[in-house]
Coordinates of C-alpha atoms in Angstrom, one line a residue:
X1490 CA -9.0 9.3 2.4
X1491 CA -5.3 9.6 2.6
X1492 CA -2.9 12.8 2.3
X1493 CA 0.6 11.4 1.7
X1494 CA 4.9 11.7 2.6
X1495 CA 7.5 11.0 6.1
X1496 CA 9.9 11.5 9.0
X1497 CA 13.5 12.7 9.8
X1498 CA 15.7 9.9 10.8
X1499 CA 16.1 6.6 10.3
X1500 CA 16.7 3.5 12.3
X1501 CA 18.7 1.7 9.3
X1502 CA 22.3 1.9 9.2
X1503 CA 22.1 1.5 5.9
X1504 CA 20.5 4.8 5.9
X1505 CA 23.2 7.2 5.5
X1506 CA 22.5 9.6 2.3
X1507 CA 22.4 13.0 3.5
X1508 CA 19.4 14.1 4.9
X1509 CA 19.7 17.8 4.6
X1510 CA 18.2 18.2 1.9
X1511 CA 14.5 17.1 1.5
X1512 CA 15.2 17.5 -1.9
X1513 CA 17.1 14.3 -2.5
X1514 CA 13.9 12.6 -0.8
X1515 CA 11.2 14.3 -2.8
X1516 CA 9.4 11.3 -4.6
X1517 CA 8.5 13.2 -7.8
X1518 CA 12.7 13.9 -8.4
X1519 CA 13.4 10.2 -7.3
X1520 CA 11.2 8.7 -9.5
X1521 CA 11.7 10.5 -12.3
X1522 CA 15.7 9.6 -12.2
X1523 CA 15.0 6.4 -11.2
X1524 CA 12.9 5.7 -14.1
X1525 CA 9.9 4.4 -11.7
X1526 CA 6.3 6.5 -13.3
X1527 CA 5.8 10.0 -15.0
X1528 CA 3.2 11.7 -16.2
X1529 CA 1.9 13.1 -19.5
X1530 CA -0.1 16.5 -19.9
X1531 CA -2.3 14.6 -22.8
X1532 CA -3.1 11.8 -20.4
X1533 CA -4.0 14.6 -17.7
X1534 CA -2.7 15.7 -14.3
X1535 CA -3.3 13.8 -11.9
X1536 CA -3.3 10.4 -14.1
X1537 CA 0.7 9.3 -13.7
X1538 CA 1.6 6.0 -15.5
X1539 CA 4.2 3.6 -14.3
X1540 CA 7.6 2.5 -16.2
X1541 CA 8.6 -1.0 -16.7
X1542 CA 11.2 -0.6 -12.8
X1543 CA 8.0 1.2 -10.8
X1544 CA 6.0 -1.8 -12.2
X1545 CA 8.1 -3.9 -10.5
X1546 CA 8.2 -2.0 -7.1
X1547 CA 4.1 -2.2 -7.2
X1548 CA 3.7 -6.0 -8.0
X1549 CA 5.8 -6.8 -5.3
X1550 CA 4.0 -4.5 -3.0
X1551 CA 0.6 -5.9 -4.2
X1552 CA 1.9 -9.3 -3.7
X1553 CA 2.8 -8.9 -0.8
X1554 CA -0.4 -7.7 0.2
X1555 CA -2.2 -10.1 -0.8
X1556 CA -0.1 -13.0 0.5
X1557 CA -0.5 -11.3 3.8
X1558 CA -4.4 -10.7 2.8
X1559 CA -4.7 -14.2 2.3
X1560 CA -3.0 -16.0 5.5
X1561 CA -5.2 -13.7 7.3
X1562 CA -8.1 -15.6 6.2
X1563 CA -9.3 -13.0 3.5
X1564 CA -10.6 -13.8 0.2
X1565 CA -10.0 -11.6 -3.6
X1566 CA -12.8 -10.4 -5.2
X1567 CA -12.6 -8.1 -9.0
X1568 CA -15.4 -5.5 -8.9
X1569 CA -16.2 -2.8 -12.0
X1570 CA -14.5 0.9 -11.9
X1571 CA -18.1 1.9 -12.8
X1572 CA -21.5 1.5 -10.7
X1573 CA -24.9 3.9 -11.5
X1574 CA -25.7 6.4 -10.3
X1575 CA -28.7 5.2 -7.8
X1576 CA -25.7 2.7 -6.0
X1577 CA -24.4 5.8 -4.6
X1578 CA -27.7 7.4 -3.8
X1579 CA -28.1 4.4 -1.9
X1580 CA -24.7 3.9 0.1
X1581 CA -25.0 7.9 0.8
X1582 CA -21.8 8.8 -1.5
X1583 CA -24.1 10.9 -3.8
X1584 CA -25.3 12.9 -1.6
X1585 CA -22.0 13.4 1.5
X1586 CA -19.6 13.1 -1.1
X1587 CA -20.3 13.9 -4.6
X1588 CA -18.0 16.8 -4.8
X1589 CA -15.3 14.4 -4.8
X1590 CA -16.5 12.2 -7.3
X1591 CA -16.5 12.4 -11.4
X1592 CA -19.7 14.0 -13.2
X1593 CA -22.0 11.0 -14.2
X1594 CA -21.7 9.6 -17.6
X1595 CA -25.1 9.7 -19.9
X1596 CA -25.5 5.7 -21.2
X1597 CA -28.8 6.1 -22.7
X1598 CA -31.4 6.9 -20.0
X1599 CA -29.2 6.0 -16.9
X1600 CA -26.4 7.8 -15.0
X1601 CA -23.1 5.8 -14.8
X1602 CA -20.2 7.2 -12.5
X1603 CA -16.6 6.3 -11.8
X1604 CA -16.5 4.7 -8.7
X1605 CA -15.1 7.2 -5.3
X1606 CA -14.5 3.7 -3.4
X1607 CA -15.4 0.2 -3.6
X1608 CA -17.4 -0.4 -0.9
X1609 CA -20.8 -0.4 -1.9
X1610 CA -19.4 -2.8 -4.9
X1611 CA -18.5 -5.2 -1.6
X1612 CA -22.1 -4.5 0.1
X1613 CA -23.8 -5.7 -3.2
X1614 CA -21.4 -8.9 -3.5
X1615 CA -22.1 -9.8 0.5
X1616 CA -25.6 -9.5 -1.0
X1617 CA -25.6 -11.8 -3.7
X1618 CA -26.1 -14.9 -1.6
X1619 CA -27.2 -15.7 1.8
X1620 CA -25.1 -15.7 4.7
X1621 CA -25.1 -18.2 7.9
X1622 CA -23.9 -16.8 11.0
X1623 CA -21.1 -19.9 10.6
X1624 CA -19.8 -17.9 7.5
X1625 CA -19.1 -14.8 9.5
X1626 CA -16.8 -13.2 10.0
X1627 CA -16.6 -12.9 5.7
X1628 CA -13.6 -10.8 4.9
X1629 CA -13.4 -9.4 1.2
X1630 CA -10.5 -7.9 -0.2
X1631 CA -9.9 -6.3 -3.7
X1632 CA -6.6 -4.1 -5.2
X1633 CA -8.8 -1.9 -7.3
X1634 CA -9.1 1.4 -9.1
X1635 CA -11.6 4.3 -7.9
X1636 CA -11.3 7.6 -9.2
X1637 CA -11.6 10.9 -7.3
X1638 CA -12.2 14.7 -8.9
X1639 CA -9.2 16.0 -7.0
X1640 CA -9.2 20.0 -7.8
X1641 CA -5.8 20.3 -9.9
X1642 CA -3.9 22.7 -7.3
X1643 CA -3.5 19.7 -5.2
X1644 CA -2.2 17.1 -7.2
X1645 CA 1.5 16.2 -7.2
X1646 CA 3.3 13.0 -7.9
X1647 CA 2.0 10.0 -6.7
X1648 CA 0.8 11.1 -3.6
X1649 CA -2.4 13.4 -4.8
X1650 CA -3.9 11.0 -7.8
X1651 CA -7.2 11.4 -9.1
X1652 CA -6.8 7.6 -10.0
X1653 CA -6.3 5.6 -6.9
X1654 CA -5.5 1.6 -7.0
X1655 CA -6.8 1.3 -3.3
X1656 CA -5.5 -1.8 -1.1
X1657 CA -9.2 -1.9 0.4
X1658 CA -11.3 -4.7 2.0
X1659 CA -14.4 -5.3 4.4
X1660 CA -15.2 -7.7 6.7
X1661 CA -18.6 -8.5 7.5
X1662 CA -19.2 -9.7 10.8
X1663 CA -21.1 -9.7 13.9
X1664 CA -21.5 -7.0 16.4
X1665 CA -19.9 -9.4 18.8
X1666 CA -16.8 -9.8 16.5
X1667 CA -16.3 -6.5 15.5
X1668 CA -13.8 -5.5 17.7
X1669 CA -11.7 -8.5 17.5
X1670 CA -11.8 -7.9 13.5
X1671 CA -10.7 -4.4 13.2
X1672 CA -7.8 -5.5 16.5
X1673 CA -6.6 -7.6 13.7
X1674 CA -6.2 -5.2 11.0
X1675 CA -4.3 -2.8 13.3
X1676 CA -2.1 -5.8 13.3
X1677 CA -1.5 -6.6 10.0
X1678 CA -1.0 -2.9 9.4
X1679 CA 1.6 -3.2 12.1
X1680 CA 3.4 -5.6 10.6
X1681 CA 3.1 -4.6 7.2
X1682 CA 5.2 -1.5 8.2
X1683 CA 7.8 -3.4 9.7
X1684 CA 8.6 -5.2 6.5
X1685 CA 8.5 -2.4 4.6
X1686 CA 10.4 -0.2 6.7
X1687 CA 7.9 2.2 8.0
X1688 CA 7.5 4.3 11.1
X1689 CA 3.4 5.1 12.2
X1690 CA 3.9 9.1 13.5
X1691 CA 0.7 8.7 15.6
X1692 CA -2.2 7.1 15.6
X1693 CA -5.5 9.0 15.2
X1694 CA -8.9 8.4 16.0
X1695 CA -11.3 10.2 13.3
X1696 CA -14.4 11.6 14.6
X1697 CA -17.2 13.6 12.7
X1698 CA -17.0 17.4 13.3
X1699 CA -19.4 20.3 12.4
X1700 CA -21.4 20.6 9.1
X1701 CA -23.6 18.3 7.5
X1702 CA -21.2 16.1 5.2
X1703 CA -22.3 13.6 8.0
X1704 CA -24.7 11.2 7.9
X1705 CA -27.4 11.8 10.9
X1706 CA -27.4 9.2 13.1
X1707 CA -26.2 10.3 16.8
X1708 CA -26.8 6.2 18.2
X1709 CA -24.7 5.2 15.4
X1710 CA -22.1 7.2 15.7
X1711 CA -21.5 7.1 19.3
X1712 CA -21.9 2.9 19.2
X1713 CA -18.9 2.4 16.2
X1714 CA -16.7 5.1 18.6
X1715 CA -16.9 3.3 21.6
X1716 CA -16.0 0.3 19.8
X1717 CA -12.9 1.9 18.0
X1718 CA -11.8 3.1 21.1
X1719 CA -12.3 -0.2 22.6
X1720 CA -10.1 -1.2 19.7
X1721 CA -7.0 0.7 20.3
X1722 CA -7.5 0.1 24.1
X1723 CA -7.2 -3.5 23.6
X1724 CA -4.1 -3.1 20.9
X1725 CA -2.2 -0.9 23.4
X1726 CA -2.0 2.1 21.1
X1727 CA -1.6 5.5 22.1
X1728 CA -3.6 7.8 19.9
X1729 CA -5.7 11.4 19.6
X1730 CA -9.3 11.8 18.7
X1731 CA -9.8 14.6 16.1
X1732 CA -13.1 15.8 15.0
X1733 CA -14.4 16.5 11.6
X1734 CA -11.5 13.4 10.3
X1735 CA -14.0 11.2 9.9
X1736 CA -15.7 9.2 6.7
X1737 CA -18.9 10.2 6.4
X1738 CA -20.4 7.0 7.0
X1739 CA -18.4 6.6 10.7
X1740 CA -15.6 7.1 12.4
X1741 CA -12.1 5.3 11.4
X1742 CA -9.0 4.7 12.9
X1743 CA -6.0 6.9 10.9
X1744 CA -2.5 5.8 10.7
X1745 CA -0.6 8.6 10.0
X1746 CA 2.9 9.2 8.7
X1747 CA 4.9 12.0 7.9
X1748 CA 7.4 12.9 5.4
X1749 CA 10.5 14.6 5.3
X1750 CA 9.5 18.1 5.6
X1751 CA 7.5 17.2 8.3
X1752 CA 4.0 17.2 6.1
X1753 CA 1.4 14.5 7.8
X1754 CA -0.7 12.5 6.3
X1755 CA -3.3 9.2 6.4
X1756 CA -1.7 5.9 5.1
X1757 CA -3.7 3.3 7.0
X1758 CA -7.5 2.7 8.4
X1759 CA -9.6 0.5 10.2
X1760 CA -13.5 1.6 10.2
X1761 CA -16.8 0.3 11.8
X1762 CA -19.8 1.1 9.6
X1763 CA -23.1 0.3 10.5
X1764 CA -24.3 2.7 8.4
X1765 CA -24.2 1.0 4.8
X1766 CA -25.3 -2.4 6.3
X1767 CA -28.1 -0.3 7.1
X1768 CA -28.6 1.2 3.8
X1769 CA -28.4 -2.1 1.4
X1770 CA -30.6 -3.6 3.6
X1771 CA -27.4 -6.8 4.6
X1772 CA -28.6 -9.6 6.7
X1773 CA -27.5 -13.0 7.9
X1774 CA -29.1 -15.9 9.5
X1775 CA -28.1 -16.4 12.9
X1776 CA -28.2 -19.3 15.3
X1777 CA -31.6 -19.3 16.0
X1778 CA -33.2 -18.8 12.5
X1779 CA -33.8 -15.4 12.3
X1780 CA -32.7 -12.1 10.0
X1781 CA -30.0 -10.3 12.1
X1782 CA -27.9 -7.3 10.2
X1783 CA -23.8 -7.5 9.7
X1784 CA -21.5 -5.1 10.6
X1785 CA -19.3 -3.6 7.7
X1786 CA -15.3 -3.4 9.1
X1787 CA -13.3 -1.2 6.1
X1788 CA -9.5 -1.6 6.4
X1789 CA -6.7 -0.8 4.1
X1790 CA -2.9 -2.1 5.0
X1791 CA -1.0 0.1 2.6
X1792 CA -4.2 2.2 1.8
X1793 CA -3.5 3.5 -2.0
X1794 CA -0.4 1.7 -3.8
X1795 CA 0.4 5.4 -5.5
X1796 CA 1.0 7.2 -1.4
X1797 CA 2.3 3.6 -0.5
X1798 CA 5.2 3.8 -3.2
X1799 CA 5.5 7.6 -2.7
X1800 CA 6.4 7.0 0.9
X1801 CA 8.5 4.5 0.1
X1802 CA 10.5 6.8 -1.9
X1803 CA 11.1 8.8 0.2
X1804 CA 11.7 6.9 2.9
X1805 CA 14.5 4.7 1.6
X1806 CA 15.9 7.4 -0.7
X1807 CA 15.7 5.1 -3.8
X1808 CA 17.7 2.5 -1.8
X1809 CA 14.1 0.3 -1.5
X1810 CA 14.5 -2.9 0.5
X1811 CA 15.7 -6.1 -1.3
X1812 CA 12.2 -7.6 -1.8
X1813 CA 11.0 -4.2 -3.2
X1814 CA 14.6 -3.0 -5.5
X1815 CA 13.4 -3.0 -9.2
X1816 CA 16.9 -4.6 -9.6
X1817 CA 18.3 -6.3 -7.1
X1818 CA 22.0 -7.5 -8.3
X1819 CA 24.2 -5.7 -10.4
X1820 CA 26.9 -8.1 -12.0
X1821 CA 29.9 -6.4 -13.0
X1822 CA 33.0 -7.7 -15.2
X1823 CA 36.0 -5.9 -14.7
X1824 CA 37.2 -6.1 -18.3
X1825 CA 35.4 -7.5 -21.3
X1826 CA 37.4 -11.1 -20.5
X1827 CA 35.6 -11.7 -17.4
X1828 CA 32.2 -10.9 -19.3
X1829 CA 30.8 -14.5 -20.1
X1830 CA 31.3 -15.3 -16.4
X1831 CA 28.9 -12.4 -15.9
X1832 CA 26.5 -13.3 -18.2
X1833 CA 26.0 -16.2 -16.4
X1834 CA 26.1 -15.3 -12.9
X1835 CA 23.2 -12.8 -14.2
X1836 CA 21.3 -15.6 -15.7
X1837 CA 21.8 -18.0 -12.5
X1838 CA 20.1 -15.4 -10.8
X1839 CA 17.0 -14.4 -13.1
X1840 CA 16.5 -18.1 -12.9
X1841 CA 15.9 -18.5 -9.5
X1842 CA 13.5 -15.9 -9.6
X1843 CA 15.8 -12.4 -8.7
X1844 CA 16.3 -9.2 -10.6
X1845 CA 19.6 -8.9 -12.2
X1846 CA 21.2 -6.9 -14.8
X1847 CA 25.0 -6.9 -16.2
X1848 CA 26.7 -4.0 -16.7
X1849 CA 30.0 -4.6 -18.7
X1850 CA 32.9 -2.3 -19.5
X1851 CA 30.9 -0.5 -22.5
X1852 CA 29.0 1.2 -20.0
X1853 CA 32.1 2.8 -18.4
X1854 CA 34.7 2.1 -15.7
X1855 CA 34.0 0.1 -12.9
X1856 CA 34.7 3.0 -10.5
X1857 CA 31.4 4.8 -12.8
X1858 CA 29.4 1.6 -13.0
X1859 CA 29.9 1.1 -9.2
X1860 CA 28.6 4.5 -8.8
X1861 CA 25.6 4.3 -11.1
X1862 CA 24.6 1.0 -9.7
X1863 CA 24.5 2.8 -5.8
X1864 CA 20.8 2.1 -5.2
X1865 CA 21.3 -1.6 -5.8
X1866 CA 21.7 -3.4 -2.9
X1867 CA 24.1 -6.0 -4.3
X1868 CA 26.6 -5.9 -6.7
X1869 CA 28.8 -9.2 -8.0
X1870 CA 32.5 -7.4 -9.1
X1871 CA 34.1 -10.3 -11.3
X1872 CA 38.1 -9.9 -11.8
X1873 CA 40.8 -12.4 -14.0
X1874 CA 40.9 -13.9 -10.1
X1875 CA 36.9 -14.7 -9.2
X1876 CA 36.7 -15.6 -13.0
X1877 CA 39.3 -18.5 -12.2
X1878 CA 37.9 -19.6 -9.4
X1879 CA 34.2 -19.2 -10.1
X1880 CA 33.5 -16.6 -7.7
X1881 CA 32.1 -13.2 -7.2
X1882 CA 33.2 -10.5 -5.2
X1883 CA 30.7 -9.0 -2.9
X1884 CA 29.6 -5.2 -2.1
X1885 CA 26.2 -4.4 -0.5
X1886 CA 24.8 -0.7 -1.3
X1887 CA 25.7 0.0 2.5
X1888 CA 29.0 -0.3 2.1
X1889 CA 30.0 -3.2 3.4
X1890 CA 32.1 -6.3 1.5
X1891 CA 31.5 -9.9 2.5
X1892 CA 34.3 -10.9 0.1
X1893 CA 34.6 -13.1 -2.3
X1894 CA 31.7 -16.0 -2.8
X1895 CA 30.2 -18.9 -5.3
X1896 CA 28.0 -18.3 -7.7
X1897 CA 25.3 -20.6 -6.4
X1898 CA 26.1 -19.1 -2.7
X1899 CA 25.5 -15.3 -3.9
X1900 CA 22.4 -16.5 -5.4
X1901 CA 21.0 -18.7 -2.7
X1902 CA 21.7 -15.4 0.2
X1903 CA 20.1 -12.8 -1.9
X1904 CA 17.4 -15.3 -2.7
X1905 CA 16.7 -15.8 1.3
X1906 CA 16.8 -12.3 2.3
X1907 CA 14.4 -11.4 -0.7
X1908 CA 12.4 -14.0 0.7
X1909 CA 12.6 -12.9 3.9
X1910 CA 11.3 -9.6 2.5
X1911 CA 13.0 -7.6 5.8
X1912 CA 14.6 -4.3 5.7
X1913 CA 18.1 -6.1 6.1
X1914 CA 21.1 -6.6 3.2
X1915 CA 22.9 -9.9 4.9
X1916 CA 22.6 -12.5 7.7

């Protein structure tokens, strides 16, 4: 699973806080002032919950996601937070992994447990209904919880959780398409980053190591490796194998990013599993009439939406790219006259679908509002002379000032490059 944070400079010019101190970086501070999640010692540690503007960051993120999810030819699936006990005897979590996992509830004479990942929810859904060879490969994707016993030492933030929404999905294919499958997850990860302004520090291929968390199958093993490698081979990607990084199950593909103080950690992976197909008994009729068994691919793009927004934070200082800003224009009247013509600019804007807020005189000078409004990346400054002429004068967060515009003009730009959902403020 995923440790979380990030790296030292930035290719933005729109990056220019001051980056020596990791403190105005540290996501716990930012989203705290920023009004994003918290947590409360009577909910527990571990257990943040999200304010009404960190809501906002993760439904765009998990919209995002899923729009890219589903032009990559995967389908949404819902599966329960709970399973019994004997599903995880059966997929091996029980026995490799139950140290990270929740005791078992009692419900009457059966064991329930919170689930420690959804993939034997997805084995038992490939295995509600029989497969043709012409339905592979089948890619199922869910945003869902799972729950992990984190010891409390660790936990910080967002980025250490012991309740995880997980961007996860598996892809059950043949042997024959497995490479090609998990090439393109690499991909999408790829590209996921570049719209959401991230930088991979390496990438790492996860091996098993010594000890017996592993499940025992040397043939196994040494067949999903050589395809993994094959994998990155035929992606391009530089990367270095590490032992004892891997799931139990197999070994994955890590893509690791670091945070300001230099602290790594695993955002992304791609796995081959041949191990569960195994295990719940998955089959699918191939061209010549016969039982032949699946491979299982796991992948997550942004792996958990908690470390995703964490790193974010970080990242960007606060300053999150338009698509992502829990507001993304600040409309402000110089003087109380101008204040209808706000008003409206503000709801021209929430009606075409952006996040806008006013902020009039009563909330101070303009010098102050300016100031308070820093992480925005737009803000609409209305004077006696855009009120006349029905404009609004322009300032992006970096700095910059495109002068005066329209109304509908403002709207229509910040609408595009919301759209666009880059790392840019203007065309």
């Amino acid at each position: 699973m995923n440790e979380q944070d990030r790296d030292a400079e930035h290719h933005d010019p729109e990056h220019r806080h001051n980056h020596d101190h990791h403190h105005n970086h540290d996501h716990r501070r930012l989203g705290r002032e920023l009004g994003l999640f918290d947590t409360d010692p009577l909910m527990g540690a571990g257990l943040p919950y999200w304010l009404p503007d960190g809501a906002v960051v993760r439904h765009a993120l998990e919209e995002y996601v899923r729009q890219a999810e589903r032009a990559a030819g995967y389908r949404h699936v819902y599966s329960p937070v709970l399973g019994k006990r004997e599903l995880y005897e059966i997929s091996g979590h029980w026995d490799h992994y139950s140290e990270d996992m929740f005791p078992p509830m009692e419900l009457g004479a059966e064991q329930v447990v919170l689930r420690p990942s959804l993939c034997p929810h997805h084995a038992l859904i490939y295995r509600s209904r029989s497969h043709s060879y012409r339905e592979l490969p089948l890619r199922i994707a869910e945003l869902g919880g799972m729950y992990r016993s984190e010891p409390s030492g660790v936990l910080g933030g967002l980025t250490r959780v012991r309740a995880i929404q997980l961007n996860d999905a598996h892809i059950f294919c043949t042997l024959e398409q497995a490479v090609e499958e998990a090439r393109a997850a690499l991909e999408l990860i790829g590209r996921a980053y570049a719209d959401l302004g991230i930088r991979p520090a390496r990438h790492r291929l996860s091996l098993p190591g010594e000890g017996g968390k592993y499940v025992a199958d040397p043939e196994l093993w040494r067949r999903a490796t050589d395809l993994l490698r094959e994998v990155l081979r035929q992606a391009g990607i530089d990367y270095e194998a590490v032992e004892g990084e891997a799931a139990f199950y197999g070994p994955k593909i890590d893509v690791q990013i670091t945070d300001r103080a230099g602290r790594e950690s695993t955002l992304s992976t791609v796995q081959i599993d041949f191990h569960q197909p195994e295990r719940f008994d998955l089959h699918y009729i191939g061209a010549d009439g016969a039982k032949h068994r699946p491979v299982m691919v796991h992948r997550s793009v942004i792996g958990s939406v908690e470390r995703a927004v964490a790193h974010l934070l970080e990242e960007h200082g606060g300053a999150f790219p338009v698509w992502l800003a829990p507001v993304q224009l600040v409309v402000l009247p110089v003087s109380e006259a101008q204040e209808e013509q706000a008003a409206e600019l503000v709801w021209r804007a929430v009606a075409a679908g952006l996040r806008a807020k006013l902020a009039g005189p009563d909330r101070g000078s303009l010098g102050a509002r300016v100031r308070a409004a820093r992480l925005v990346p737009y803000q609409a400054v209305i004077g006696e002379r855009e009120a006349r002429g029905g404009l609004a004068a322009v300032r992006l967060r970096d700095g910059r000032r495109p002068g005066a515009l329209p109304a509908d003009e403002l709207v229509r730009r910040i609408g595009e490059r919301a759209a666009a959902r880059g790392t840019g403020l203007w065309g």
